[in-house]
CSV table of C-alpha atoms in Angstrom, one decimal:
chain,number,residue,atom,x,y,z
A,1,UNK,CA,39.5,123.4,90.7
A,2,UNK,CA,37.7,122.9,94.1
A,3,UNK,CA,33.9,123.0,94.0
A,4,UNK,CA,32.2,126.1,95.2
A,5,UNK,CA,29.7,126.2,98.0
A,6,UNK,CA,26.2,125.0,97.2
A,7,UNK,CA,23.7,127.8,96.8
A,8,UNK,CA,21.9,128.3,100.1
A,9,UNK,CA,19.7,131.0,101.7
A,10,UNK,CA,20.6,134.7,101.3
A,11,UNK,CA,21.4,136.6,104.5
A,12,UNK,CA,18.3,138.6,105.6
A,13,UNK,CA,18.8,140.8,108.7
A,14,UNK,CA,15.0,140.8,109.3
A,15,UNK,CA,15.1,137.0,109.5
A,16,UNK,CA,18.6,136.1,110.6
A,17,UNK,CA,19.4,138.7,113.3
A,18,UNK,CA,18.5,138.2,117.0
A,19,UNK,CA,20.3,141.2,118.4
A,20,UNK,CA,20.0,142.4,122.0
A,21,UNK,CA,22.4,144.9,123.4
A,22,UNK,CA,25.2,143.7,125.7
A,23,UNK,CA,24.6,144.0,129.4
A,24,UNK,CA,28.0,145.8,129.8
A,25,UNK,CA,30.7,147.4,127.6
A,26,UNK,CA,34.0,147.7,129.5
A,27,UNK,CA,36.0,150.8,128.6
A,28,UNK,CA,39.7,151.0,127.9
A,29,UNK,CA,40.1,153.2,131.0
A,30,UNK,CA,38.4,150.6,133.2
A,31,UNK,CA,40.9,147.9,132.3
A,32,UNK,CA,43.9,150.2,132.5
A,33,UNK,CA,44.5,151.3,128.9
A,34,UNK,CA,43.0,154.8,128.9
A,35,UNK,CA,45.4,156.3,126.4
A,36,UNK,CA,45.4,153.4,123.9
A,37,UNK,CA,43.3,152.4,121.0
A,38,UNK,CA,41.0,154.0,118.4
A,39,UNK,CA,37.9,154.0,120.7
A,40,UNK,CA,37.2,154.3,124.4
A,41,UNK,CA,35.4,150.9,124.4
A,42,UNK,CA,37.5,147.8,125.2
A,43,UNK,CA,35.3,144.7,125.2
A,44,UNK,CA,31.6,143.8,125.5
A,45,UNK,CA,29.9,141.2,127.5
A,46,UNK,CA,28.4,138.5,125.3
A,47,UNK,CA,25.2,139.5,123.4
A,48,UNK,CA,22.7,137.7,121.1
A,49,UNK,CA,23.5,138.5,117.5
A,50,UNK,CA,22.4,135.7,115.1
A,51,UNK,CA,19.4,133.4,115.0
A,52,UNK,CA,19.9,129.6,115.2
A,53,UNK,CA,19.0,129.3,111.5
A,54,UNK,CA,21.7,131.8,110.6
A,55,UNK,CA,24.3,129.9,112.7
A,56,UNK,CA,23.3,126.6,111.1
A,57,UNK,CA,23.8,128.0,107.7
A,58,UNK,CA,27.2,129.5,108.7
A,59,UNK,CA,28.3,126.1,110.1
A,60,UNK,CA,27.2,124.4,106.9
A,61,UNK,CA,29.4,126.7,104.9
A,62,UNK,CA,32.5,127.1,107.0
A,63,UNK,CA,32.7,123.4,108.0
A,64,UNK,CA,32.1,122.1,104.4
A,65,UNK,CA,34.6,119.7,102.8
A,66,UNK,CA,35.9,122.4,100.3
A,67,UNK,CA,36.8,124.7,103.2
A,68,UNK,CA,38.5,121.9,105.1
A,69,UNK,CA,40.4,120.9,101.9
A,70,UNK,CA,41.5,124.3,100.9
A,71,UNK,CA,41.4,126.7,103.9
A,72,UNK,CA,42.9,124.9,106.9
A,73,UNK,CA,45.8,126.4,108.7
A,74,UNK,CA,47.8,125.9,112.0
A,75,UNK,CA,50.3,128.1,113.7
A,76,UNK,CA,52.1,128.7,117.0
A,77,UNK,CA,49.0,130.5,118.3
A,78,UNK,CA,46.3,128.0,117.3
A,79,UNK,CA,46.4,124.4,116.1
A,80,UNK,CA,43.3,124.5,113.8
A,81,UNK,CA,42.0,127.5,112.0
A,82,UNK,CA,39.9,127.9,108.8
A,83,UNK,CA,40.3,131.1,106.9
A,84,UNK,CA,40.2,132.6,103.4
A,85,UNK,CA,36.9,130.9,102.5
A,86,UNK,CA,34.6,133.9,101.8
A,87,UNK,CA,33.0,134.7,99.5
A,88,UNK,CA,33.8,131.7,97.4
A,89,UNK,CA,32.8,128.9,99.8
A,90,UNK,CA,30.8,131.0,102.3
A,91,UNK,CA,28.6,133.5,100.6
A,92,UNK,CA,26.1,133.7,103.5
A,93,UNK,CA,28.9,134.4,106.0
A,94,UNK,CA,30.3,137.0,103.6
A,95,UNK,CA,27.0,138.8,103.1
A,96,UNK,CA,26.3,138.7,106.9
A,97,UNK,CA,29.4,140.6,107.8
A,98,UNK,CA,29.0,143.1,105.1
A,99,UNK,CA,25.4,143.8,106.0
A,100,UNK,CA,24.8,147.4,107.0
A,101,UNK,CA,22.6,146.2,109.8
A,102,UNK,CA,25.4,144.0,111.3
A,103,UNK,CA,28.0,146.7,110.7
A,104,UNK,CA,25.8,149.2,112.5
A,105,UNK,CA,25.5,146.8,115.5
A,106,UNK,CA,29.2,146.1,115.7
A,107,UNK,CA,30.2,149.8,115.3
A,108,UNK,CA,27.8,150.9,118.0
A,109,UNK,CA,29.3,148.5,120.5
A,110,UNK,CA,32.8,149.3,119.4
A,111,UNK,CA,32.2,153.0,119.8
A,112,UNK,CA,33.6,153.8,116.4
A,113,UNK,CA,32.3,153.2,112.8
A,114,UNK,CA,33.9,150.0,111.5
A,115,UNK,CA,34.2,148.1,108.3
A,116,UNK,CA,35.6,144.6,107.7
A,117,UNK,CA,39.4,144.8,107.7
A,118,UNK,CA,39.5,143.1,104.3
A,119,UNK,CA,37.6,140.3,102.5
A,120,UNK,CA,40.2,137.8,103.6
A,121,UNK,CA,39.3,138.5,107.2
A,122,UNK,CA,35.6,137.5,106.7
A,123,UNK,CA,36.2,135.5,108.8
A,124,UNK,CA,38.4,132.9,110.4
A,125,UNK,CA,37.3,129.9,112.4
A,126,UNK,CA,39.0,128.7,115.6
A,127,UNK,CA,38.3,125.0,116.3
A,128,UNK,CA,38.9,122.9,119.4
A,129,UNK,CA,37.6,119.3,119.7
A,130,UNK,CA,37.6,116.7,122.4
A,131,UNK,CA,36.6,113.1,122.6
A,132,UNK,CA,34.6,112.0,125.6
A,133,UNK,CA,37.7,110.4,127.0
A,134,UNK,CA,39.6,113.6,126.7
A,135,UNK,CA,36.9,115.6,128.3
A,136,UNK,CA,36.8,113.3,131.4
A,137,UNK,CA,40.6,113.3,131.6
A,138,UNK,CA,40.8,117.1,131.6
A,139,UNK,CA,38.0,117.3,134.2
A,140,UNK,CA,39.9,114.9,136.4
A,141,UNK,CA,43.2,116.7,136.0
A,142,UNK,CA,41.5,120.0,136.8
A,143,UNK,CA,39.9,118.6,140.0
A,144,UNK,CA,43.3,117.1,141.1
A,145,UNK,CA,45.1,120.4,140.4
A,146,UNK,CA,42.5,122.4,142.4
A,147,UNK,CA,42.7,120.0,145.4
A,148,UNK,CA,46.5,120.0,145.3
A,149,UNK,CA,46.7,123.8,145.2
A,150,UNK,CA,44.1,124.0,148.0
A,151,UNK,CA,46.2,121.7,150.2
A,152,UNK,CA,49.4,123.7,149.5
A,153,UNK,CA,47.7,127.0,150.0
A,154,UNK,CA,48.6,128.3,146.6
A,155,UNK,CA,46.6,129.4,143.6
A,156,UNK,CA,48.2,128.8,140.3
A,157,UNK,CA,47.1,129.5,136.7
A,158,UNK,CA,43.9,127.6,135.8
A,159,UNK,CA,44.4,124.4,133.8
A,160,UNK,CA,42.8,125.9,130.7
A,161,UNK,CA,45.4,128.6,130.7
A,162,UNK,CA,48.1,126.0,130.1
A,163,UNK,CA,46.3,124.6,127.0
A,164,UNK,CA,44.4,127.5,125.3
A,165,UNK,CA,42.6,127.2,122.0
A,166,UNK,CA,44.4,130.4,120.9
A,167,UNK,CA,47.5,131.4,123.0
A,168,UNK,CA,48.2,134.9,124.3
A,169,UNK,CA,48.4,137.5,121.6
A,170,UNK,CA,47.2,140.9,120.4
A,171,UNK,CA,45.2,140.9,117.2
A,172,UNK,CA,46.6,142.2,113.9
A,173,UNK,CA,43.5,144.4,113.4
A,174,UNK,CA,41.9,147.1,115.7
A,175,UNK,CA,38.7,145.3,116.5
A,176,UNK,CA,37.3,141.8,116.3
A,177,UNK,CA,33.8,140.3,116.7
A,178,UNK,CA,33.9,136.8,118.1
A,179,UNK,CA,30.8,134.7,117.4
A,180,UNK,CA,30.1,131.3,118.9
A,181,UNK,CA,29.0,128.6,116.4
A,182,UNK,CA,28.9,125.7,119.0
A,183,UNK,CA,26.2,124.6,121.5
A,184,UNK,CA,27.5,125.8,124.8
A,185,UNK,CA,24.8,124.2,127.0
A,186,UNK,CA,27.2,121.9,128.9
A,187,UNK,CA,30.4,124.0,128.4
A,188,UNK,CA,32.7,124.7,131.3
A,189,UNK,CA,35.3,127.4,130.6
A,190,UNK,CA,35.7,128.7,127.0
A,191,UNK,CA,36.1,132.3,128.2
A,192,UNK,CA,38.2,135.0,126.6
A,193,UNK,CA,41.0,135.9,129.1
A,194,UNK,CA,42.3,139.5,128.9
A,195,UNK,CA,45.4,140.9,130.5
A,196,UNK,CA,44.6,144.3,132.0
A,197,UNK,CA,46.9,147.3,132.3
A,198,UNK,CA,47.8,146.3,135.8
A,199,UNK,CA,48.7,142.8,134.8
A,200,UNK,CA,45.6,141.2,136.2
A,201,UNK,CA,43.7,138.6,134.2
A,202,UNK,CA,40.1,139.4,133.4
A,203,UNK,CA,37.8,136.8,132.0
A,204,UNK,CA,34.9,137.5,129.7
A,205,UNK,CA,32.5,134.6,129.8
A,206,UNK,CA,32.2,132.6,126.6
A,207,UNK,CA,29.2,133.5,124.4
A,208,UNK,CA,26.3,131.0,123.8
A,209,UNK,CA,25.6,129.8,120.3
A,210,UNK,CA,24.7,132.7,118.1
A,211,UNK,CA,26.0,135.2,120.7
A,212,UNK,CA,29.1,137.4,120.2
A,213,UNK,CA,31.5,139.7,121.9
A,214,UNK,CA,33.3,142.8,120.4
A,215,UNK,CA,36.9,143.3,121.5
A,216,UNK,CA,39.4,146.0,120.7
A,217,UNK,CA,42.0,143.2,120.4
A,218,UNK,CA,44.8,145.1,118.7
A,219,UNK,CA,45.6,146.8,122.0
A,220,UNK,CA,44.7,144.1,124.6
A,221,UNK,CA,46.6,140.9,125.2
A,222,UNK,CA,44.1,138.0,125.3
A,223,UNK,CA,43.7,134.3,124.8
A,224,UNK,CA,40.8,131.9,124.1
A,225,UNK,CA,40.6,129.4,126.9
A,226,UNK,CA,39.9,125.7,126.4
A,227,UNK,CA,36.3,124.5,127.0
A,228,UNK,CA,35.3,121.5,129.0
A,229,UNK,CA,32.1,119.5,129.0
A,230,UNK,CA,31.7,119.6,125.2
A,231,UNK,CA,33.1,117.8,122.2
A,232,UNK,CA,33.7,121.1,120.3
A,233,UNK,CA,34.3,124.8,120.6
A,234,UNK,CA,34.0,126.5,117.3
A,235,UNK,CA,34.1,130.3,117.1
A,236,UNK,CA,34.1,132.7,114.2
A,237,UNK,CA,36.4,135.8,114.4
A,238,UNK,CA,35.7,138.7,112.1
A,239,UNK,CA,38.3,141.5,112.0
A,240,UNK,CA,37.4,145.2,111.6
A,241,UNK,CA,39.1,148.6,111.2
A,242,UNK,CA,37.8,152.1,111.4
A,243,UNK,CA,35.9,153.2,108.3
A,244,UNK,CA,37.4,156.7,108.3
A,245,UNK,CA,40.7,157.2,106.5
A,246,UNK,CA,41.5,159.9,109.0
A,247,UNK,CA,41.6,157.6,112.1
A,248,UNK,CA,44.9,156.0,112.8
A,249,UNK,CA,45.3,152.5,111.4
A,250,UNK,CA,47.6,150.4,113.6
A,251,UNK,CA,47.0,147.2,111.6
A,252,UNK,CA,49.9,144.8,111.5
A,253,UNK,CA,50.2,141.4,109.8
A,254,UNK,CA,52.2,139.6,112.5
A,255,UNK,CA,49.6,136.9,113.4
A,256,UNK,CA,48.0,136.5,110.0
A,257,UNK,CA,51.0,136.5,107.7
A,258,UNK,CA,52.0,132.9,108.5
A,259,UNK,CA,48.5,131.5,108.0
A,260,UNK,CA,47.5,133.3,104.8
A,261,UNK,CA,47.9,133.1,101.0
A,262,UNK,CA,50.3,136.0,100.7
A,263,UNK,CA,49.1,137.0,97.3
A,264,UNK,CA,45.6,137.6,98.7
A,265,UNK,CA,46.8,139.1,102.0
A,266,UNK,CA,49.3,141.5,100.6
A,267,UNK,CA,47.0,142.6,97.7
A,268,UNK,CA,44.1,143.4,99.9
A,269,UNK,CA,46.2,145.0,102.6
A,270,UNK,CA,48.0,147.2,100.0
A,271,UNK,CA,44.8,148.1,98.3
A,272,UNK,CA,42.9,149.4,101.3
A,273,UNK,CA,46.0,151.2,102.7
A,274,UNK,CA,46.6,153.0,99.5
A,275,UNK,CA,43.0,153.9,99.3
A,276,UNK,CA,43.4,155.5,102.8
A,277,UNK,CA,46.5,157.3,101.7
A,278,UNK,CA,44.7,158.5,98.5
A,279,UNK,CA,41.8,159.9,100.5
A,280,UNK,CA,44.2,161.7,103.0
A,281,UNK,CA,46.2,163.2,100.1
A,282,UNK,CA,43.1,164.5,98.4
A,283,UNK,CA,41.8,166.1,101.6
A,284,UNK,CA,45.2,167.8,102.2
A,285,UNK,CA,45.4,168.9,98.6
A,286,UNK,CA,42.0,170.5,98.9
A,287,UNK,CA,43.3,172.5,101.9
A,288,UNK,CA,46.3,173.6,100.0
A,289,UNK,CA,44.1,174.8,97.0
A,290,UNK,CA,41.8,176.6,99.4
A,291,UNK,CA,44.8,178.3,101.0
A,292,UNK,CA,46.2,179.2,97.6
A,293,UNK,CA,43.0,181.2,96.8
A,294,UNK,CA,43.4,183.0,100.2
A,295,UNK,CA,47.2,183.5,99.5
A,296,UNK,CA,48.3,181.4,102.5
A,297,UNK,CA,50.2,178.2,103.0
A,298,UNK,CA,50.5,176.3,106.4
A,299,UNK,CA,54.1,175.1,106.2
A,300,UNK,CA,54.1,173.4,109.6
A,301,UNK,CA,50.8,171.5,109.0
A,302,UNK,CA,52.0,170.3,105.6
A,303,UNK,CA,55.3,169.0,107.0
A,304,UNK,CA,53.4,167.3,109.8
A,305,UNK,CA,51.1,165.7,107.2
A,306,UNK,CA,54.1,164.5,105.2
A,307,UNK,CA,55.8,163.0,108.2
A,308,UNK,CA,52.5,161.2,109.2
A,309,UNK,CA,52.1,159.7,105.8
A,310,UNK,CA,55.8,158.7,105.6
A,311,UNK,CA,55.3,156.8,108.9
A,312,UNK,CA,52.2,155.2,107.4
A,313,UNK,CA,54.2,154.0,104.3
A,314,UNK,CA,57.1,152.9,106.5
A,315,UNK,CA,54.7,150.6,108.5
A,316,UNK,CA,53.6,149.1,105.2
A,317,UNK,CA,57.2,148.4,104.2
A,318,UNK,CA,57.7,146.7,107.5
A,319,UNK,CA,54.5,144.5,107.2
A,320,UNK,CA,55.1,143.4,103.6
A,321,UNK,CA,57.8,140.9,104.4
A,322,UNK,CA,59.3,139.2,101.3
A,323,UNK,CA,57.5,136.0,100.5
A,324,UNK,CA,60.6,133.9,100.8
A,325,UNK,CA,61.2,135.1,104.4
A,326,UNK,CA,57.7,134.0,105.6
A,327,UNK,CA,57.5,130.5,107.1
A,328,UNK,CA,54.0,128.9,107.3
A,329,UNK,CA,52.7,128.8,110.8
A,330,UNK,CA,55.7,130.5,112.4
A,331,UNK,CA,55.5,134.1,113.8
A,332,UNK,CA,58.5,136.1,112.8
A,333,UNK,CA,58.7,138.0,116.0
A,334,UNK,CA,57.2,138.5,119.5
A,335,UNK,CA,55.6,141.8,118.5
A,336,UNK,CA,52.1,140.2,119.1
A,337,UNK,CA,52.8,140.7,122.8
A,338,UNK,CA,53.9,143.7,124.8
A,339,UNK,CA,53.9,142.5,128.5
A,340,UNK,CA,57.4,141.4,129.7
A,341,UNK,CA,56.0,138.4,131.5
A,342,UNK,CA,54.2,137.0,128.4
A,343,UNK,CA,57.2,137.7,126.2
A,344,UNK,CA,59.5,135.7,128.5
A,345,UNK,CA,57.0,132.8,128.4
A,346,UNK,CA,56.7,133.0,124.6
A,347,UNK,CA,60.5,132.8,124.3
A,348,UNK,CA,60.6,129.6,126.4
A,349,UNK,CA,57.9,127.9,124.3
A,350,UNK,CA,59.1,125.1,122.0
A,351,UNK,CA,58.7,126.2,118.3
A,352,UNK,CA,56.8,124.3,115.7
């Protein structure tokens, strides 16, 4: 049995939060997705969230040897991810993201009350590392490419778009909060690139250490761009869903299925989805009983409710792919994209 994390400090919002509101929250309408999503808010500018002490404790937990030994994954989207480590190896991280104070902050920025998608998604770590030689080589290649395109009068995709830390995708869950765990003092790049409804690329600058962004990533194609000028870019991604059982849940498992312990993923997914269904059924049953006392029954409303829940269950059947049909690291479809251009590029990529 792998050793558990050493006992460290307990998360204390009074001590470990350094929150300041973001300077701007972009709306779904502003980026061309007015009719999509579970909230009108799309993405925030980076904002201070955690103190340096909190970040150092998070790093100590998520970069510990037990996590590297037991929780490391790679996929078509990202070469190095750590996930499935909380609460066993990362109790401080787990408590931070379940803190009412943190949930209130994230929910306010998102524009809808949120809860962590499931324990398995507290959280995952995206890691990119460079040696000094690699940093200099990338800088030189970037300069040469810029000069060449200037001479030719063209403007191609930036170098970092060709080698992202996490490739183009939509998230499996409605919202994410991306927190920077690295020192970004000398970082060039490292932004999150978003594809807008018009097909334009919008970049949200990379957050500084302890800062975060909130993104409605289920409905927006995005990628994490490579960072220059630093030996590492380590970010923590925590996934969220609406707290209310009566808000639609468009969660899919496309991007997380190939990089998860299916026993944990499927168990936690089924549990929260059935809890949602249970709450919905109880609420509708209450309406039926109240109608019974008044000697009325709304046939159309009940049939609409049944159809909605049947669709809810059908989506679960689709997401619970048989274990033997899941290949580690390989996405089973291109459903994590919806733009024709990105789908064509994905089809041309060499597979793992």
